[in-house]
Amino acid sequence: MAEVLIYVGQVDGAVRKPTLELLTLARRIGEPVAVALGNGAADTAATLAEHGAARVLTHDASEYAEYLVVPKVEALQVAVEAVSPAAVLVPSSAEGKEIAARLALRIGSGIITDAVDLEAGDEGPIATQSVFAASFTTKSRITKGTPVITVKPNSAAVEPTPAAGAVEALNVTFSDKATGTKVTGRTARESTGRPELTEAAIVVSGGRGVGGDFSPVEALADSLGAAVGASRAAVDAGWYPHTHQVGQTGKSVSPQLYIASGISGAIQHRAGMQTSKTIVAVNKDAEAPIFDLVDYGVVGDLFDVVPQLTEEIKTRKD
Ligand SMILES: Cc1cc2nc3c(=O)[nH]c(=O)nc-3n(C[C@H](O)[C@H](O)[C@H](O)COP(=O)(O)OP(=O)(O)OC[C@H]3O[C@@H](n4cnc5c(N)ncnc54)[C@H](O)[C@@H]3O)c2cc1C
């Protein structure tokens, strides 16, 4: 059976959820082989094996932390040359897309970014993308080289499927290019205790309708273990940081559940959330365009509706 390489985004041995989702998708195309790099790489093996990795190729070197993405690209290239995979799957984070693009260029392959689904095809994997502000769904296939595909978080369920997960050391020698851009400092963002916006299974967003008060949105998010998003109107007003903006000029999210409160549903906002699996909106204007795309909508004042929803969720959890 053909093998499929998966780039493992890991921090100190902890495997991120989007990587586990890639293992689910990879099994549709072939046998998953994970590539884990950096500090803690070998510690990822058990988790990756539990989720279907037949092999785990690891390499640790200080260069992964000390320099920008090129060392990771070079290691992944070594893995591609060693395995000759049917495809390379990378999570669609900003770093993941940079790694994938540089890898595709080096190995002379085509690339597809931000896939939301993946299936096996007679002539190679077929990726589904949501394009033009989510107004079209396309299916495409790479026709040149080893397909390199980045996949958005929440595109597949995490499915524990035990496999061998045999750990093998990858033999990597870095070129001069790998150490061309040194990281001179790192400041960790203050943790909100909430999940990362682009990876969260549930996102609760607030728009201009919150009038500057995000507390009902945050309380609902916390009752659901969700991330908080914001429309550009809310961000431009200075009510929430730009890192939380969802949309064309913000982040693209694809959670299982997206709850929009006080958001009208402008095309530029939809562009960043329309691939969410279930969409719920609370808006006091029954004619708001957001109601055209929702699965469930509540016409009402968010300051009445959202706290009731939060209370109901808390009651049911108790
Ligand atoms: C090039 C470009 C890029 C853009 N990129 C983005 C982007 O990335 N993300 C983005 O979001 N926008 C983006 N925009 C802006 C976008 O066009 C809209 O202006 C913006 O999304 C509107 O935000 P909003 O829905 O919060 O505000 P509004 O459109 O003002 O809607 C507010 C809604 O809240 C409702 N409301 C008010 N009070 C209440 C209440 N108490 N309870 C319930 N409902 C209430 C109103 O009925 C209304 O529907 C972009 C625009 C351009 C031109």
mmCIF file of C-alpha atoms and ligand atoms in Angstrom:
data_model
loop_
_atom_site.group_PDB
_atom_site.id
_atom_site.type_symbol
_atom_site.label_atom_id
_atom_site.label_comp_id
_atom_site.label_asym_id
_atom_site.label_seq_id
_atom_site.Cartn_x
_atom_site.Cartn_y
_atom_site.Cartn_z
ATOM 1 C CA MET A 1 0.000 0.000 0.000
ATOM 2 C CA ALA A 2 1.234 3.510 -0.796
ATOM 3 C CA GLU A 3 2.421 5.568 2.137
ATOM 4 C CA VAL A 4 1.236 9.070 2.986
ATOM 5 C CA LEU A 5 3.500 11.487 4.862
ATOM 6 C CA ILE A 6 2.024 13.635 7.595
ATOM 7 C CA TYR A 7 3.880 16.624 8.965
ATOM 8 C CA VAL A 8 3.448 16.587 12.727
ATOM 9 C CA GLY A 9 3.004 19.958 14.362
ATOM 10 C CA GLN A 10 4.069 19.152 17.923
ATOM 11 C CA VAL A 11 5.145 21.100 20.972
ATOM 12 C CA ASP A 12 7.335 19.241 23.479
ATOM 13 C CA GLY A 13 5.879 15.867 22.558
ATOM 14 C CA ALA A 14 2.220 16.953 22.565
ATOM 15 C CA VAL A 15 0.523 16.327 19.221
ATOM 16 C CA ARG A 16 -1.932 18.982 18.102
ATOM 17 C CA LYS A 17 -5.477 17.985 17.165
ATOM 18 C CA PRO A 18 -5.196 19.057 13.469
ATOM 19 C CA THR A 19 -2.351 16.536 13.085
ATOM 20 C CA LEU A 20 -4.565 13.724 14.412
ATOM 21 C CA GLU A 21 -7.267 14.786 11.936
ATOM 22 C CA LEU A 22 -4.697 14.431 9.132
ATOM 23 C CA LEU A 23 -4.138 10.820 10.196
ATOM 24 C CA THR A 24 -7.856 10.130 9.659
ATOM 25 C CA LEU A 25 -7.711 11.656 6.166
ATOM 26 C CA ALA A 26 -4.398 9.991 5.272
ATOM 27 C CA ARG A 27 -5.894 6.540 5.856
ATOM 28 C CA ARG A 28 -8.294 7.166 2.962
ATOM 29 C CA ILE A 29 -5.325 7.457 0.613
ATOM 30 C CA GLY A 30 -2.768 5.047 1.998
ATOM 31 C CA GLU A 31 -0.723 4.088 5.024
ATOM 32 C CA PRO A 32 0.111 7.051 7.299
ATOM 33 C CA VAL A 33 3.769 7.766 8.050
ATOM 34 C CA ALA A 34 4.259 10.663 10.460
ATOM 35 C CA VAL A 35 7.249 13.003 10.447
ATOM 36 C CA ALA A 36 7.869 14.524 13.894
ATOM 37 C CA LEU A 37 10.634 17.093 14.288
ATOM 38 C CA GLY A 38 12.228 18.985 17.146
ATOM 39 C CA ASN A 39 12.250 18.715 20.905
ATOM 40 C CA GLY A 40 9.903 15.933 22.046
ATOM 41 C CA ALA A 41 9.583 14.411 18.559
ATOM 42 C CA ALA A 42 10.095 10.843 19.794
ATOM 43 C CA ASP A 43 7.518 11.354 22.573
ATOM 44 C CA THR A 44 4.789 11.823 19.946
ATOM 45 C CA ALA A 45 5.077 8.225 18.729
ATOM 46 C CA ALA A 46 2.591 6.624 21.132
ATOM 47 C CA THR A 47 -0.159 9.147 20.350
ATOM 48 C CA LEU A 48 0.498 8.956 16.615
ATOM 49 C CA ALA A 49 0.429 5.134 16.711
ATOM 50 C CA GLU A 50 -2.892 5.196 18.595
ATOM 51 C CA HIS A 51 -4.329 7.242 15.733
ATOM 52 C CA GLY A 52 -3.091 5.129 12.861
ATOM 53 C CA ALA A 53 0.556 5.991 12.120
ATOM 54 C CA ALA A 54 2.282 2.886 10.792
ATOM 55 C CA ARG A 55 5.686 4.556 11.127
ATOM 56 C CA VAL A 56 6.943 7.654 12.921
ATOM 57 C CA LEU A 57 10.067 9.279 11.468
ATOM 58 C CA THR A 58 11.721 11.526 14.037
ATOM 59 C CA HIS A 59 14.569 13.988 14.140
ATOM 60 C CA ASP A 60 15.565 16.410 16.869
ATOM 61 C CA ALA A 61 18.038 19.253 16.432
ATOM 62 C CA SER A 62 18.311 22.714 17.972
ATOM 63 C CA GLU A 63 17.982 24.223 14.471
ATOM 64 C CA TYR A 64 14.210 23.582 14.485
ATOM 65 C CA ALA A 65 13.729 26.046 17.327
ATOM 66 C CA GLU A 66 16.572 28.426 16.512
ATOM 67 C CA TYR A 67 15.752 29.130 12.867
ATOM 68 C CA LEU A 68 12.592 29.836 10.872
ATOM 69 C CA VAL A 69 10.871 27.098 8.881
ATOM 70 C CA VAL A 70 13.653 26.033 6.471
ATOM 71 C CA PRO A 71 15.160 23.282 8.709
ATOM 72 C CA LYS A 72 11.686 21.690 8.904
ATOM 73 C CA VAL A 73 11.330 21.945 5.123
ATOM 74 C CA GLU A 74 14.694 20.265 4.602
ATOM 75 C CA ALA A 75 13.806 17.422 6.997
ATOM 76 C CA LEU A 76 10.474 16.895 5.291
ATOM 77 C CA GLN A 77 12.258 16.823 1.933
ATOM 78 C CA VAL A 78 14.575 14.097 3.266
ATOM 79 C CA ALA A 79 11.494 12.150 4.359
ATOM 80 C CA VAL A 80 9.846 12.549 0.936
ATOM 81 C CA GLU A 81 12.990 11.281 -0.776
ATOM 82 C CA ALA A 82 13.217 8.304 1.614
ATOM 83 C CA VAL A 83 9.550 7.285 1.483
ATOM 84 C CA SER A 84 8.362 8.325 -2.043
ATOM 85 C CA PRO A 85 4.879 8.901 -0.609
ATOM 86 C CA ALA A 86 1.566 9.123 -2.463
ATOM 87 C CA ALA A 87 1.025 12.535 -0.848
ATOM 88 C CA VAL A 88 2.303 14.865 1.870
ATOM 89 C CA LEU A 89 -0.297 16.296 4.248
ATOM 90 C CA VAL A 90 0.402 19.387 6.363
ATOM 91 C CA PRO A 91 -1.923 21.265 8.750
ATOM 92 C CA SER A 92 -3.155 24.572 7.250
ATOM 93 C CA SER A 93 -1.629 26.874 9.862
ATOM 94 C CA ALA A 94 0.394 29.888 8.718
ATOM 95 C CA GLU A 95 3.598 27.942 9.423
ATOM 96 C CA GLY A 96 2.191 24.764 7.852
ATOM 97 C CA LYS A 97 1.368 26.568 4.612
ATOM 98 C CA GLU A 98 4.828 28.109 4.450
ATOM 99 C CA ILE A 99 6.466 24.733 5.004
ATOM 100 C CA ALA A 100 4.226 23.087 2.398
ATOM 101 C CA ALA A 101 4.846 25.786 -0.225
ATOM 102 C CA ARG A 102 8.616 25.671 0.225
ATOM 103 C CA LEU A 103 8.592 21.861 0.131
ATOM 104 C CA ALA A 104 6.479 21.761 -3.054
ATOM 105 C CA LEU A 105 8.875 24.184 -4.749
ATOM 106 C CA ARG A 106 11.925 22.143 -3.735
ATOM 107 C CA ILE A 107 10.522 18.815 -4.913
ATOM 108 C CA GLY A 108 8.928 20.278 -8.063
ATOM 109 C CA SER A 109 5.390 19.363 -7.058
ATOM 110 C CA GLY A 110 1.997 20.979 -7.218
ATOM 111 C CA ILE A 111 0.362 22.199 -4.020
ATOM 112 C CA ILE A 112 -3.209 22.577 -2.794
ATOM 113 C CA THR A 113 -3.807 24.726 0.293
ATOM 114 C CA ASP A 114 -6.730 24.936 2.718
ATOM 115 C CA ALA A 115 -8.412 21.683 1.683
ATOM 116 C CA VAL A 116 -11.528 20.904 3.714
ATOM 117 C CA ASP A 117 -11.821 17.272 2.639
ATOM 118 C CA LEU A 118 -9.761 14.614 0.926
ATOM 119 C CA GLU A 119 -10.638 11.444 -0.933
ATOM 120 C CA ALA A 120 -8.751 8.793 -2.871
ATOM 121 C CA GLY A 121 -8.832 9.124 -6.660
ATOM 122 C CA ASP A 122 -7.623 6.864 -9.481
ATOM 123 C CA GLU A 123 -4.914 9.365 -10.417
ATOM 124 C CA GLY A 124 -4.083 10.678 -6.950
ATOM 125 C CA PRO A 125 -5.860 12.235 -3.974
ATOM 126 C CA ILE A 126 -8.714 14.633 -4.685
ATOM 127 C CA ALA A 127 -8.957 17.666 -2.408
ATOM 128 C CA THR A 128 -12.082 19.708 -1.728
ATOM 129 C CA GLN A 129 -11.655 23.446 -1.229
ATOM 130 C CA SER A 130 -14.110 26.200 -0.449
ATOM 131 C CA VAL A 131 -13.190 29.215 -2.623
ATOM 132 C CA PHE A 132 -14.241 32.765 -3.610
ATOM 133 C CA ALA A 133 -15.522 33.719 -0.179
ATOM 134 C CA ALA A 134 -16.958 30.218 0.186
ATOM 135 C CA SER A 135 -19.368 30.750 -2.712
ATOM 136 C CA PHE A 136 -17.928 27.740 -4.611
ATOM 137 C CA THR A 137 -16.758 24.300 -3.604
ATOM 138 C CA THR A 138 -14.063 22.888 -5.871
ATOM 139 C CA LYS A 139 -12.475 19.481 -6.172
ATOM 140 C CA SER A 140 -8.971 19.310 -7.540
ATOM 141 C CA ARG A 141 -6.081 16.964 -8.026
ATOM 142 C CA ILE A 142 -2.360 17.652 -8.317
ATOM 143 C CA THR A 143 -1.005 16.632 -11.697
ATOM 144 C CA LYS A 144 2.734 17.181 -11.142
ATOM 145 C CA GLY A 145 5.027 15.468 -8.672
ATOM 146 C CA THR A 146 4.154 14.275 -5.180
ATOM 147 C CA PRO A 147 0.914 15.993 -4.100
ATOM 148 C CA VAL A 148 1.503 18.430 -1.223
ATOM 149 C CA ILE A 149 -1.785 19.320 0.456
ATOM 150 C CA THR A 150 -2.514 21.515 3.458
ATOM 151 C CA VAL A 151 -5.744 20.742 5.286
ATOM 152 C CA LYS A 152 -7.793 23.098 7.440
ATOM 153 C CA PRO A 153 -8.349 22.142 11.094
ATOM 154 C CA ASN A 154 -11.696 20.426 11.826
ATOM 155 C CA SER A 155 -11.916 18.913 8.330
ATOM 156 C CA ALA A 156 -12.124 15.372 9.727
ATOM 157 C CA ALA A 157 -12.886 13.646 12.997
ATOM 158 C CA VAL A 158 -10.075 12.339 15.194
ATOM 159 C CA GLU A 159 -10.411 8.556 15.052
ATOM 160 C CA PRO A 160 -8.285 6.396 17.342
ATOM 161 C CA THR A 161 -7.126 3.476 15.167
ATOM 162 C CA PRO A 162 -4.172 1.584 16.670
ATOM 163 C CA ALA A 163 -1.223 0.953 14.335
ATOM 164 C CA ALA A 164 2.399 -0.068 14.755
ATOM 165 C CA GLY A 165 3.886 3.424 15.038
ATOM 166 C CA ALA A 166 7.416 2.076 14.597
ATOM 167 C CA VAL A 167 9.860 4.864 15.460
ATOM 168 C CA GLU A 168 12.688 5.423 12.965
ATOM 169 C CA ALA A 169 15.325 8.123 13.088
ATOM 170 C CA LEU A 170 15.467 10.420 10.093
ATOM 171 C CA ASN A 171 18.967 11.223 8.904
ATOM 172 C CA VAL A 172 19.021 14.966 8.212
ATOM 173 C CA THR A 173 21.962 17.187 7.301
ATOM 174 C CA PHE A 174 21.017 20.844 7.035
ATOM 175 C CA SER A 175 22.234 23.065 4.201
ATOM 176 C CA ASP A 176 23.472 26.653 4.668
ATOM 177 C CA LYS A 177 20.032 27.874 3.621
ATOM 178 C CA ALA A 178 18.467 26.207 6.662
ATOM 179 C CA THR A 179 20.213 28.576 9.033
ATOM 180 C CA GLY A 180 19.657 31.753 7.036
ATOM 181 C CA THR A 181 17.025 33.310 9.331
ATOM 182 C CA LYS A 182 17.631 33.083 13.061
ATOM 183 C CA VAL A 183 14.941 33.484 15.704
ATOM 184 C CA THR A 184 16.247 36.194 18.051
ATOM 185 C CA GLY A 185 13.471 36.166 20.644
ATOM 186 C CA ARG A 186 10.144 34.597 21.556
ATOM 187 C CA THR A 187 7.333 36.021 23.648
ATOM 188 C CA ALA A 188 4.511 33.640 24.420
ATOM 189 C CA ARG A 189 1.068 35.169 23.975
ATOM 190 C CA GLU A 190 -0.785 35.495 27.261
ATOM 191 C CA SER A 191 -3.026 32.477 27.503
ATOM 192 C CA THR A 192 -6.783 33.060 27.702
ATOM 193 C CA GLY A 193 -7.307 29.437 28.673
ATOM 194 C CA ARG A 194 -9.506 29.127 25.577
ATOM 195 C CA PRO A 195 -8.666 26.971 22.564
ATOM 196 C CA GLU A 196 -6.795 28.392 19.578
ATOM 197 C CA LEU A 197 -9.317 30.081 17.258
ATOM 198 C CA THR A 198 -8.423 28.262 14.051
ATOM 199 C CA GLU A 199 -8.314 24.836 15.735
ATOM 200 C CA ALA A 200 -11.327 25.103 18.053
ATOM 201 C CA ALA A 201 -14.243 22.712 17.581
ATOM 202 C CA ILE A 202 -16.627 25.487 18.667
ATOM 203 C CA VAL A 203 -16.298 29.222 17.999
ATOM 204 C CA VAL A 204 -18.554 31.890 19.509
ATOM 205 C CA SER A 205 -18.209 35.236 17.741
ATOM 206 C CA GLY A 206 -19.420 38.726 18.495
ATOM 207 C CA GLY A 207 -19.990 41.627 16.118
ATOM 208 C CA ARG A 208 -21.038 45.269 16.209
ATOM 209 C CA GLY A 209 -24.231 44.140 17.949
ATOM 210 C CA VAL A 210 -22.348 43.536 21.207
ATOM 211 C CA GLY A 211 -21.872 47.300 21.468
ATOM 212 C CA GLY A 212 -18.421 46.910 22.995
ATOM 213 C CA ASP A 213 -19.405 44.350 25.649
ATOM 214 C CA PHE A 214 -17.999 40.909 24.792
ATOM 215 C CA SER A 215 -18.786 39.452 28.225
ATOM 216 C CA PRO A 216 -21.937 37.500 27.141
ATOM 217 C CA VAL A 217 -19.985 36.114 24.158
ATOM 218 C CA GLU A 218 -17.046 35.104 26.365
ATOM 219 C CA ALA A 219 -19.335 33.523 28.980
ATOM 220 C CA LEU A 220 -21.076 31.434 26.315
ATOM 221 C CA ALA A 221 -17.708 30.442 24.847
ATOM 222 C CA ASP A 222 -16.476 29.338 28.282
ATOM 223 C CA SER A 223 -19.600 27.286 28.958
ATOM 224 C CA LEU A 224 -18.905 25.394 25.719
ATOM 225 C CA GLY A 225 -15.091 25.257 25.922
ATOM 226 C CA ALA A 226 -15.058 27.376 22.761
ATOM 227 C CA ALA A 227 -12.784 29.995 21.220
ATOM 228 C CA VAL A 228 -13.950 33.607 20.829
ATOM 229 C CA GLY A 229 -14.099 35.224 17.394
ATOM 230 C CA ALA A 230 -15.022 38.737 16.307
ATOM 231 C CA SER A 231 -16.238 40.521 13.195
ATOM 232 C CA ARG A 232 -14.091 43.226 11.658
ATOM 233 C CA ALA A 233 -16.545 45.873 12.846
ATOM 234 C CA ALA A 234 -15.931 44.753 16.439
ATOM 235 C CA VAL A 235 -12.161 44.622 15.886
ATOM 236 C CA ASP A 236 -12.026 48.007 14.134
ATOM 237 C CA ALA A 237 -13.961 49.501 17.059
ATOM 238 C CA GLY A 238 -11.167 48.266 19.338
ATOM 239 C CA TRP A 239 -13.469 45.921 21.274
ATOM 240 C CA TYR A 240 -11.479 42.768 20.534
ATOM 241 C CA PRO A 241 -7.928 42.045 19.256
ATOM 242 C CA HIS A 242 -7.342 41.554 15.549
ATOM 243 C CA THR A 243 -5.945 38.067 16.259
ATOM 244 C CA HIS A 244 -9.587 37.055 16.869
ATOM 245 C CA GLN A 245 -11.012 38.509 13.642
ATOM 246 C CA VAL A 246 -12.829 35.993 11.488
ATOM 247 C CA GLY A 247 -13.165 36.653 7.772
ATOM 248 C CA GLN A 248 -11.475 37.587 4.553
ATOM 249 C CA THR A 249 -8.914 39.822 6.231
ATOM 250 C CA GLY A 250 -8.884 37.825 9.452
ATOM 251 C CA LYS A 251 -8.720 34.139 10.222
ATOM 252 C CA SER A 252 -10.499 31.365 8.458
ATOM 253 C CA VAL A 253 -12.257 28.937 10.805
ATOM 254 C CA SER A 254 -14.075 25.715 10.115
ATOM 255 C CA PRO A 255 -15.407 24.483 13.475
ATOM 256 C CA GLN A 256 -18.097 21.912 14.173
ATOM 257 C CA LEU A 257 -20.231 24.734 15.600
ATOM 258 C CA TYR A 258 -20.064 28.488 14.886
ATOM 259 C CA ILE A 259 -22.280 30.828 16.890
ATOM 260 C CA ALA A 260 -22.522 34.387 15.533
ATOM 261 C CA SER A 261 -24.034 36.990 17.825
ATOM 262 C CA GLY A 262 -24.734 40.528 16.687
ATOM 263 C CA ILE A 263 -23.094 39.846 13.311
ATOM 264 C CA SER A 264 -24.935 40.783 10.108
ATOM 265 C CA GLY A 265 -23.238 38.196 7.872
ATOM 266 C CA ALA A 266 -21.354 40.355 5.350
ATOM 267 C CA ILE A 267 -19.678 38.401 2.531
ATOM 268 C CA GLN A 268 -16.233 39.190 3.949
ATOM 269 C CA HIS A 269 -17.211 37.677 7.312
ATOM 270 C CA ARG A 270 -18.789 34.640 5.669
ATOM 271 C CA ALA A 271 -15.552 34.024 3.788
ATOM 272 C CA GLY A 272 -13.918 33.076 7.075
ATOM 273 C CA MET A 273 -16.617 30.874 8.608
ATOM 274 C CA GLN A 274 -18.917 29.513 5.927
ATOM 275 C CA THR A 275 -17.359 26.042 5.974
ATOM 276 C CA SER A 276 -18.355 25.620 9.651
ATOM 277 C CA LYS A 277 -20.356 22.420 10.023
ATOM 278 C CA THR A 278 -23.273 23.901 12.015
ATOM 279 C CA ILE A 279 -23.959 27.642 12.077
ATOM 280 C CA VAL A 280 -26.143 29.379 14.655
ATOM 281 C CA ALA A 281 -26.927 33.102 14.703
ATOM 282 C CA VAL A 282 -28.497 35.438 17.213
ATOM 283 C CA ASN A 283 -29.523 38.746 15.674
ATOM 284 C CA LYS A 284 -32.320 41.153 16.462
ATOM 285 C CA ASP A 285 -32.930 41.864 12.759
ATOM 286 C CA ALA A 286 -34.887 39.028 11.130
ATOM 287 C CA GLU A 287 -33.703 40.286 7.712
ATOM 288 C CA ALA A 288 -29.981 40.055 8.546
ATOM 289 C CA PRO A 289 -28.121 38.162 5.754
ATOM 290 C CA ILE A 290 -26.524 35.814 8.305
ATOM 291 C CA PHE A 291 -29.912 34.055 8.531
ATOM 292 C CA ASP A 292 -29.490 32.918 4.893
ATOM 293 C CA LEU A 293 -26.733 30.513 5.877
ATOM 294 C CA VAL A 294 -27.628 29.383 9.383
ATOM 295 C CA ASP A 295 -28.746 25.959 10.507
ATOM 296 C CA TYR A 296 -30.437 27.533 13.538
ATOM 297 C CA GLY A 297 -31.294 31.183 14.011
ATOM 298 C CA VAL A 298 -32.723 33.169 16.913
ATOM 299 C CA VAL A 299 -34.261 36.578 16.222
ATOM 300 C CA GLY A 300 -33.739 38.504 19.413
ATOM 301 C CA ASP A 301 -31.519 40.746 21.468
ATOM 302 C CA LEU A 302 -28.245 38.963 22.140
ATOM 303 C CA PHE A 303 -28.134 40.392 25.668
ATOM 304 C CA ASP A 304 -31.359 38.441 26.396
ATOM 305 C CA VAL A 305 -30.705 35.325 24.333
ATOM 306 C CA VAL A 306 -26.996 34.602 24.835
ATOM 307 C CA PRO A 307 -27.019 34.618 28.696
ATOM 308 C CA GLN A 308 -30.062 32.291 28.668
ATOM 309 C CA LEU A 309 -28.214 29.945 26.340
ATOM 310 C CA THR A 310 -25.171 30.024 28.629
ATOM 311 C CA GLU A 311 -27.297 29.255 31.688
ATOM 312 C CA GLU A 312 -29.058 26.386 29.903
ATOM 313 C CA ILE A 313 -25.731 24.862 28.850
ATOM 314 C CA LYS A 314 -24.354 25.151 32.386
ATOM 315 C CA THR A 315 -27.513 23.530 33.810
ATOM 316 C CA ARG A 316 -27.316 20.632 31.368
ATOM 317 C CA LYS A 317 -23.630 20.116 32.132
ATOM 318 C CA ASP A 318 -24.250 19.919 35.894
HETATM 319 C C1 LIG B 1 -11.790 44.373 1.896
HETATM 320 C C2 LIG B 1 -12.672 44.076 3.079
HETATM 321 C C3 LIG B 1 -12.316 43.064 3.946
HETATM 322 C C4 LIG B 1 -13.119 42.777 5.048
HETATM 323 N N1 LIG B 1 -12.750 41.744 5.878
HETATM 324 C C5 LIG B 1 -13.594 41.408 6.885
HETATM 325 C C6 LIG B 1 -13.278 40.310 7.740
HETATM 326 O O1 LIG B 1 -12.224 39.677 7.642
HETATM 327 N N2 LIG B 1 -14.158 39.986 8.708
HETATM 328 C C7 LIG B 1 -15.331 40.686 8.904
HETATM 329 O O2 LIG B 1 -16.094 40.331 9.824
HETATM 330 N N3 LIG B 1 -15.626 41.736 8.123
HETATM 331 C C8 LIG B 1 -14.777 42.126 7.135
HETATM 332 N N4 LIG B 1 -15.076 43.218 6.383
HETATM 333 C C9 LIG B 1 -16.195 44.081 6.818
HETATM 334 C C10 LIG B 1 -17.556 43.593 6.416
HETATM 335 O O3 LIG B 1 -17.888 44.115 5.133
HETATM 336 C C11 LIG B 1 -18.613 44.105 7.422
HETATM 337 O O4 LIG B 1 -18.554 45.499 7.496
HETATM 338 C C12 LIG B 1 -18.443 43.537 8.825
HETATM 339 O O5 LIG B 1 -18.339 42.139 8.761
HETATM 340 C C13 LIG B 1 -19.649 43.928 9.659
HETATM 341 O O6 LIG B 1 -19.485 43.457 10.968
HETATM 342 P P1 LIG B 1 -20.746 43.170 11.872
HETATM 343 O O7 LIG B 1 -21.594 42.120 11.249
HETATM 344 O O8 LIG B 1 -20.272 42.958 13.263
HETATM 345 O O9 LIG B 1 -21.484 44.590 11.884
HETATM 346 P P2 LIG B 1 -22.822 45.054 11.192
HETATM 347 O O10 LIG B 1 -22.845 44.728 9.748
HETATM 348 O O11 LIG B 1 -23.024 46.459 11.606
HETATM 349 O O12 LIG B 1 -23.924 44.123 11.863
HETATM 350 C C14 LIG B 1 -24.256 44.176 13.224
HETATM 351 C C15 LIG B 1 -25.447 43.262 13.407
HETATM 352 O O13 LIG B 1 -25.748 43.177 14.785
HETATM 353 C C16 LIG B 1 -27.166 43.168 14.926
HETATM 354 N N5 LIG B 1 -27.426 43.656 16.270
HETATM 355 C C17 LIG B 1 -27.246 44.900 16.772
HETATM 356 N N6 LIG B 1 -27.549 44.933 18.078
HETATM 357 C C18 LIG B 1 -27.941 43.674 18.412
HETATM 358 C C19 LIG B 1 -28.353 43.067 19.632
HETATM 359 N N7 LIG B 1 -28.413 43.755 20.781
HETATM 360 N N8 LIG B 1 -28.679 41.753 19.599
HETATM 361 C C20 LIG B 1 -28.631 41.032 18.457
HETATM 362 N N9 LIG B 1 -28.222 41.552 17.278
HETATM 363 C C21 LIG B 1 -27.857 42.865 17.270
HETATM 364 C C22 LIG B 1 -27.683 44.051 13.823
HETATM 365 O O14 LIG B 1 -29.021 43.703 13.498
HETATM 366 C C23 LIG B 1 -26.705 43.728 12.700
HETATM 367 O O15 LIG B 1 -27.196 42.692 11.867
HETATM 368 C C24 LIG B 1 -14.290 43.525 5.282
HETATM 369 C C25 LIG B 1 -14.650 44.551 4.400
HETATM 370 C C26 LIG B 1 -13.836 44.827 3.312
HETATM 371 C C27 LIG B 1 -14.254 45.932 2.374
#
